[in-house]
Structures are given as C-alpha cells and as structure tokens.
Coordinates of C-alpha atoms and ligand atoms in Angstrom, one line a residue:
M1 CA 0.0 0.0 0.0
D2 CA 1.2 3.6 -0.7
Y3 CA 1.4 6.0 2.1
T4 CA 2.0 9.7 2.2
N5 CA 3.6 10.2 5.6
I6 CA 5.1 6.8 6.4
L7 CA 7.4 4.4 4.7
V8 CA 7.1 0.6 5.2
E9 CA 10.0 -1.6 4.2
K10 CA 9.8 -5.4 4.5
D11 CA 13.1 -7.3 4.6
K12 CA 12.4 -11.0 4.9
T13 CA 10.9 -11.4 8.4
L14 CA 11.5 -7.8 9.6
A15 CA 9.3 -4.8 8.8
I16 CA 10.6 -1.3 9.3
V17 CA 8.0 1.5 9.7
T18 CA 9.5 5.0 9.3
I19 CA 7.4 8.1 10.1
N20 CA 8.4 10.4 7.2
R21 CA 7.7 14.0 7.8
P22 CA 11.2 15.2 8.7
K23 CA 10.5 18.9 8.0
A24 CA 7.9 18.8 10.8
L25 CA 10.1 16.6 12.9
N26 CA 7.8 13.7 12.1
A27 CA 4.9 15.3 14.1
L28 CA 1.8 13.1 14.2
N29 CA -1.2 14.6 12.3
K30 CA -4.4 12.8 11.5
T31 CA -3.2 11.4 8.2
T32 CA 0.0 10.1 9.8
L33 CA -2.0 8.4 12.6
E34 CA -4.5 6.9 10.1
E35 CA -1.6 5.6 8.0
L36 CA 0.1 4.1 11.1
L37 CA -3.2 2.4 12.0
A38 CA -3.6 1.0 8.5
C39 CA 0.0 -0.2 8.4
F40 CA 0.0 -1.9 11.8
T41 CA -3.4 -3.5 11.1
E42 CA -1.9 -4.9 7.9
L43 CA 1.3 -6.1 9.7
S44 CA -0.8 -7.8 12.4
G45 CA -2.1 -10.2 9.7
D46 CA 1.2 -10.7 7.9
R47 CA 2.5 -14.1 9.0
T48 CA 5.8 -13.6 7.3
I49 CA 6.8 -10.7 9.6
K50 CA 8.3 -11.7 13.0
V51 CA 9.5 -8.4 14.3
V52 CA 8.7 -4.7 13.6
I53 CA 11.0 -1.7 14.1
I54 CA 9.4 1.8 14.2
T55 CA 11.6 4.9 13.7
G56 CA 11.5 8.5 12.5
A57 CA 13.0 9.9 9.2
G58 CA 16.1 12.1 9.5
E59 CA 18.7 12.5 12.2
K60 CA 16.9 14.9 14.4
A61 CA 13.6 13.4 15.5
F62 CA 11.8 10.1 16.2
V63 CA 8.6 12.1 16.6
A64 CA 8.4 15.6 18.1
G65 CA 4.8 15.1 19.2
A66 CA 1.3 15.3 18.0
D67 CA 1.0 18.0 15.3
I68 CA 0.5 21.3 17.1
A69 CA -0.6 23.2 13.9
F70 CA -3.2 20.5 13.3
M71 CA -4.4 20.6 16.9
Q72 CA -4.6 24.4 17.3
G73 CA -8.1 24.9 16.1
L74 CA -9.7 21.7 17.3
T75 CA -13.0 21.8 19.2
P76 CA -13.4 19.6 22.3
D77 CA -15.3 17.0 20.2
E78 CA -12.6 17.0 17.5
G79 CA -9.9 16.8 20.3
K80 CA -11.6 13.7 21.6
V81 CA -11.7 12.1 18.1
F82 CA -8.0 12.9 17.6
G83 CA -7.1 11.6 21.1
R84 CA -9.0 8.4 20.4
L85 CA -7.2 7.9 17.1
G86 CA -3.9 8.2 18.9
H87 CA -5.0 5.7 21.5
T88 CA -6.2 3.3 18.9
V89 CA -2.8 3.5 17.2
A90 CA -1.0 2.9 20.5
R91 CA -3.2 0.0 21.4
T92 CA -2.8 -1.6 17.9
I93 CA 1.0 -1.5 18.3
E94 CA 0.8 -2.7 21.9
N95 CA -1.6 -5.6 20.8
L96 CA 0.3 -6.4 17.6
P97 CA 1.1 -10.1 17.8
Q98 CA 4.7 -9.4 16.8
P99 CA 7.2 -7.6 19.0
V100 CA 7.8 -3.9 18.2
I101 CA 11.1 -2.2 18.8
A102 CA 11.1 1.7 18.9
A103 CA 14.4 2.9 17.3
I104 CA 14.4 6.4 18.9
N105 CA 16.7 8.5 16.7
G106 CA 16.1 12.0 18.2
F107 CA 13.3 13.9 19.8
A108 CA 10.6 11.7 21.3
L109 CA 8.3 14.3 22.8
G110 CA 4.6 14.3 23.7
G111 CA 2.8 11.9 21.3
G112 CA 6.3 10.7 20.2
C113 CA 7.2 9.6 23.6
E114 CA 3.7 8.0 23.9
L115 CA 4.2 6.2 20.6
A116 CA 7.5 4.8 21.9
L117 CA 5.8 3.8 25.2
S118 CA 3.3 1.6 23.2
C119 CA 6.2 -0.5 21.8
D120 CA 7.7 -3.5 23.6
M121 CA 11.3 -2.3 23.7
R122 CA 12.9 1.1 23.2
L123 CA 16.5 1.6 22.0
A124 CA 17.7 5.2 21.8
S125 CA 20.5 7.1 20.0
N126 CA 22.7 9.2 22.1
N127 CA 21.2 12.4 20.7
A128 CA 17.6 11.4 21.7
K129 CA 15.5 13.6 24.0
F130 CA 12.4 12.6 25.8
G131 CA 9.6 14.5 27.5
Q132 CA 5.9 15.1 27.9
P133 CA 5.9 18.9 27.3
E134 CA 2.1 19.1 26.9
V135 CA 1.5 21.3 30.0
N136 CA 3.5 24.0 28.2
L137 CA 0.8 24.0 25.5
G138 CA -2.1 24.0 28.0
I139 CA -3.0 20.4 27.4
I140 CA -2.4 17.0 29.0
P141 CA -0.7 14.0 27.3
G142 CA -3.4 12.6 25.1
F143 CA -2.1 9.4 23.6
G144 CA -1.7 7.3 26.8
G145 CA 1.3 9.0 28.4
T146 CA -0.5 9.6 31.7
Q147 CA -1.1 5.9 32.0
R148 CA 1.9 4.1 30.3
L149 CA 4.6 6.3 31.6
P150 CA 3.8 5.7 35.4
R151 CA 3.4 2.0 34.6
L152 CA 6.9 1.9 33.0
I153 CA 9.0 4.2 35.2
G154 CA 6.9 4.5 38.3
K155 CA 4.5 7.2 39.4
G156 CA 6.9 9.7 41.1
L157 CA 9.3 10.0 38.1
A158 CA 6.3 10.0 35.7
C159 CA 4.7 12.9 37.6
E160 CA 7.9 14.9 37.6
L161 CA 8.1 14.6 33.8
I162 CA 4.4 15.1 33.1
Y163 CA 3.8 18.0 35.5
S164 CA 7.1 19.9 34.7
G165 CA 7.1 19.2 30.9
K166 CA 10.9 19.0 31.2
I167 CA 13.0 17.4 28.5
I168 CA 15.6 14.8 29.5
D169 CA 18.5 13.3 27.5
A170 CA 19.0 9.7 26.5
A171 CA 21.4 8.9 29.4
E172 CA 18.8 10.1 31.9
A173 CA 16.0 8.2 30.0
S174 CA 18.2 5.0 30.2
R175 CA 18.9 5.6 33.9
I176 CA 15.2 5.8 34.8
G177 CA 14.2 2.8 32.6
L178 CA 12.4 4.8 29.9
V179 CA 14.7 3.2 27.3
N180 CA 16.5 -0.2 27.3
R181 CA 19.8 1.3 26.2
V182 CA 21.5 4.1 24.4
V183 CA 23.8 3.6 21.4
P184 CA 25.7 6.0 19.0
Q185 CA 23.2 7.3 16.4
E186 CA 25.1 5.7 13.5
K187 CA 24.8 2.3 15.2
L188 CA 21.1 2.6 16.2
M189 CA 19.5 0.8 13.3
A190 CA 22.1 -1.9 13.2
E191 CA 21.6 -2.6 16.9
C192 CA 17.8 -2.7 16.5
R193 CA 18.2 -5.1 13.5
E194 CA 20.5 -7.3 15.5
L195 CA 17.9 -7.5 18.4
A196 CA 15.1 -8.1 15.8
A197 CA 17.2 -10.9 14.2
L198 CA 17.8 -12.5 17.6
I199 CA 14.1 -12.4 18.5
G200 CA 13.2 -13.5 15.0
S201 CA 15.4 -16.6 15.3
R202 CA 13.4 -17.9 18.3
G203 CA 10.1 -19.8 18.1
P204 CA 7.7 -17.2 16.6
A205 CA 4.6 -18.6 18.3
A206 CA 6.4 -18.7 21.6
V207 CA 7.6 -15.1 21.3
Q208 CA 4.0 -14.0 20.4
L209 CA 2.6 -15.9 23.4
C210 CA 5.3 -14.1 25.6
K211 CA 4.1 -10.7 24.3
E212 CA 0.5 -11.6 25.0
V213 CA 1.1 -12.8 28.5
V214 CA 3.4 -10.0 29.5
N215 CA 1.0 -7.3 28.2
N216 CA -2.3 -8.8 29.4
G217 CA -0.8 -10.1 32.6
M218 CA 0.4 -6.6 33.6
E219 CA -3.3 -5.6 33.7
M220 CA -4.2 -8.4 36.1
D221 CA -3.5 -9.2 39.7
L222 CA -0.5 -11.6 40.2
T223 CA -2.6 -14.7 41.0
R224 CA -4.8 -14.3 37.9
A225 CA -1.8 -13.4 35.8
C226 CA 0.2 -16.5 36.9
S227 CA -2.8 -18.7 36.2
Y228 CA -3.0 -17.1 32.8
E229 CA 0.7 -17.7 32.2
A230 CA 0.1 -21.4 33.2
D231 CA -2.7 -21.7 30.5
L232 CA -0.4 -20.2 27.8
F233 CA 2.5 -22.4 29.0
A234 CA 0.2 -25.4 28.6
L235 CA -0.8 -24.2 25.1
C236 CA 2.8 -24.4 24.0
F237 CA 2.7 -28.2 24.3
A238 CA 0.0 -28.3 21.6
G239 CA 2.2 -26.8 19.0
S240 CA 5.1 -27.9 16.8
E241 CA 7.6 -25.4 18.2
Q242 CA 7.9 -27.1 21.6
K243 CA 8.5 -30.5 19.9
E244 CA 11.2 -29.1 17.6
G245 CA 12.8 -26.9 20.2
M246 CA 13.1 -29.6 22.8
A247 CA 14.1 -32.3 20.3
A248 CA 16.8 -29.9 18.9
F249 CA 18.2 -29.3 22.4
L250 CA 18.4 -33.0 23.2
E251 CA 19.9 -33.9 19.8
K252 CA 22.5 -31.1 20.3
R253 CA 21.5 -29.1 17.1
P254 CA 20.0 -25.7 16.5
P255 CA 16.2 -25.7 16.3
Q256 CA 14.5 -25.2 12.9
F257 CA 11.4 -23.0 13.6
Ligands
CAA301 N1 3.9 19.8 15.8 C1 4.0 20.5 14.6 N2 5.1 20.9 14.1 C2 6.3 20.7 14.8 C3 6.2 20.0 16.0 C4 5.0 19.5 16.5 N3 4.9 18.8 17.6 N4 7.5 19.9 16.5 C5 8.3 20.6 15.6 N5 7.5 21.0 14.6 C6 8.0 21.8 13.4 C7 8.3 23.2 13.7 O1 7.1 24.0 13.8 C8 9.2 23.6 12.6 O2 8.5 23.9 11.5 P1 8.8 25.1 10.5 O3 10.2 24.8 10.0 O4 7.8 25.1 9.5 O5 8.9 26.3 11.4 C9 10.0 22.3 12.4 O6 9.2 21.3 12.9 C10 11.4 22.3 13.0 O7 11.2 22.5 14.4 P2 12.0 23.7 15.2 O8 12.4 24.8 14.3 O9 11.2 24.1 16.4 O10 13.3 22.9 15.6 P3 14.2 23.1 16.9 O11 15.4 22.3 16.7 O12 14.4 24.6 17.1 O13 13.3 22.6 18.1 C11 11.9 21.0 19.3 C12 13.0 21.2 18.2 C13 12.5 21.3 20.7 C14 11.5 19.6 19.2 C15 10.7 21.9 19.0 O14 10.4 21.8 17.6 C16 9.5 21.7 19.8 O15 9.5 22.1 21.0 N6 8.5 21.0 19.3 C17 7.3 20.8 19.9 C18 7.4 19.7 21.0 C19 6.1 19.5 21.7 O16 5.6 20.3 22.4 N7 5.5 18.3 21.5 C20 4.3 17.9 22.2 C21 3.1 18.2 21.2 S1 1.6 18.0 22.0 C22 1.2 16.3 22.0 O17 2.0 15.5 21.6 C23 -0.1 16.0 22.6 C24 -0.4 14.6 22.8 O18 0.1 14.0 23.8 C25 -1.2 13.8 21.9

C-alpha cells in the first residue's frame, strides 16, 4: 500500500516502519496516525513478519509530538476524536502479535514519547531527547502518556516529567528505565536489527505468546496473571515449536522454527 507520511520496508521477516515528515520533525497529524493504523493493522495479519521496528526519518527526531498546527483549532469534540485515534494506534501497536522495537533516533516528545511507550522495547540514539511537554501547550498528554509512563518508570518519576514538561536526555532516560539502552546514532538501526534478528530466530509462536502474557498479565493481579501464564504455557505443548525446540536441544543441534 502507498502511504504519504510513512514508509514501510519489509526485509524477509522484519518490517521497518518510518514516520516520514522530517520537516515537521515527524509530528503526528491525523493522516499520519491513520496511516500508522492501516499499516500496523496490515502487519498484524502478515504471518511472514516476525518483528517490527518503528523509527523516524532524518537524524533529528523520532517524533516531536502530535502536530500542534493540526491541533490548534480543534473543538473539544474534535480533540476527543483525535485523542481516540492516537489511543487506537498505540493500542494496535501494543496488541500487535509481533514484538515492536522503537528505534528512537532523536526527539521523542509528547505523542512521540507516547508512541514509543506503546512499543515492547525502546533503543535510543545518544542524541535522543524525551519528555511530555504538553502542559507547556495548555493540554495534557493525550495518547496514553499519563497511563503508560507511570506503569513503565513509576509514578513519582512520571509525575515529575508530566507536571514539569521538562526534557531529558538519552542517558537520563536510560537511567530511569524509559529506554532499554543508548547507542551512538550511527549504530542505532544496526543494533535494532540485531535485536530483531535474535528475537526472529526464536520460536515465533512462543515469542508471540510471551508478548500476549506480558501485556495482558500486567493488567491483572498476580494470582490471575500467573494462572493465565500457566494456561499459555500449557498451550505451547499443543504446537510444533515445543516439539522441535526440545528435540533440537536433546539432539544437540540448532532448532528449525
Ligand atoms: N507539531 C507540529 N510541528 C512541529 C512540532 C509539532 N509537535 N514539532 C516541531 N515542529 C515543526 C516546527 O514547527 C518547525 O516547522 P517550521 O520549519 O515550518 O517552522 C519544524 O518542525 C522544526 O522545528 P523547530 O524549528 O522548532 O526545531 P528546533 O530544533 O528549534 O526545536 C523542538 C526542536 C525542541 C523539538 C521543537 O520543535 C519543539 O519544541 N517542538 C514541539 C514539541 C512538543 O511540544 N511536543 C508535544 C506536542 S503535544 C502532544 O504531543 C499531545 C499529545 O500527547 C497527543
């Protein structure tokens, strides 16, 4: 499918989605969000794709937020529709069967930080900057930041970022657990591809069950979540991957998934 504001590249079992509005620092307007939704909906049904990387075009920004020029004249009703669209995109990425890696190559502010939060893993380049600067625009984070940020880094640190609107650098983001690690910008995509290849070499059904149980389990109490894990663990024994994986181990050879 042809998109205006995003690029989608498929390389064997890896898909790379690039938000491509570098002149606006890849800000998310309605069209960009609609295209992301269409693209991730398509990827969710693509059984050849095992891992997805999402990044921003250019060397300056991952995504500098929701598009302020687009939002300026919105009515409350239109604001709600726009916020819901952002939420739907974030939820679609979060619920995508395949793991999603955010390759954060620069500013990840507001809706950009929220987009990264909906991914399973975040790798950042050393020039990346993070923040939820919405209060400086007289609004609150609207694509899930008030909920996913405290869940990821804890309430106190999330409140500091959300109430102050301050921008932090990649090293600080790594220290507080907002990103998995920081790498030099020129190595970011190689590092993300390497991680994607490692994940892609494992049992794909098992990896997808891991994603499902981590995400859904985090919304349950521990007793229910562990019982849910036990059910999905049991399910593994109905599939071919468990047979191949364990046979390969015992025969001292690599598994063929
Ligand atoms: N929306 C629309 N356009 C944006 C944008 C955004 N979020 N961020 C940057 N741009 C545009 C700028 O307007 C500018 O366009 P022009 O060249 O046409 O003037 C272009 O991108 C380059 O930006 P700057 O000249 O500002 O670049 P800089 O290097 O001086 O500053 C920056 C970079 C610090 C990221 C700065 O652009 C900035 O503060 N951007 C806004 C960040 C922000 O507030 N994000 C949150 C948005 S609200 C939100 O996301 C709500 C939500 O939760 C859903």
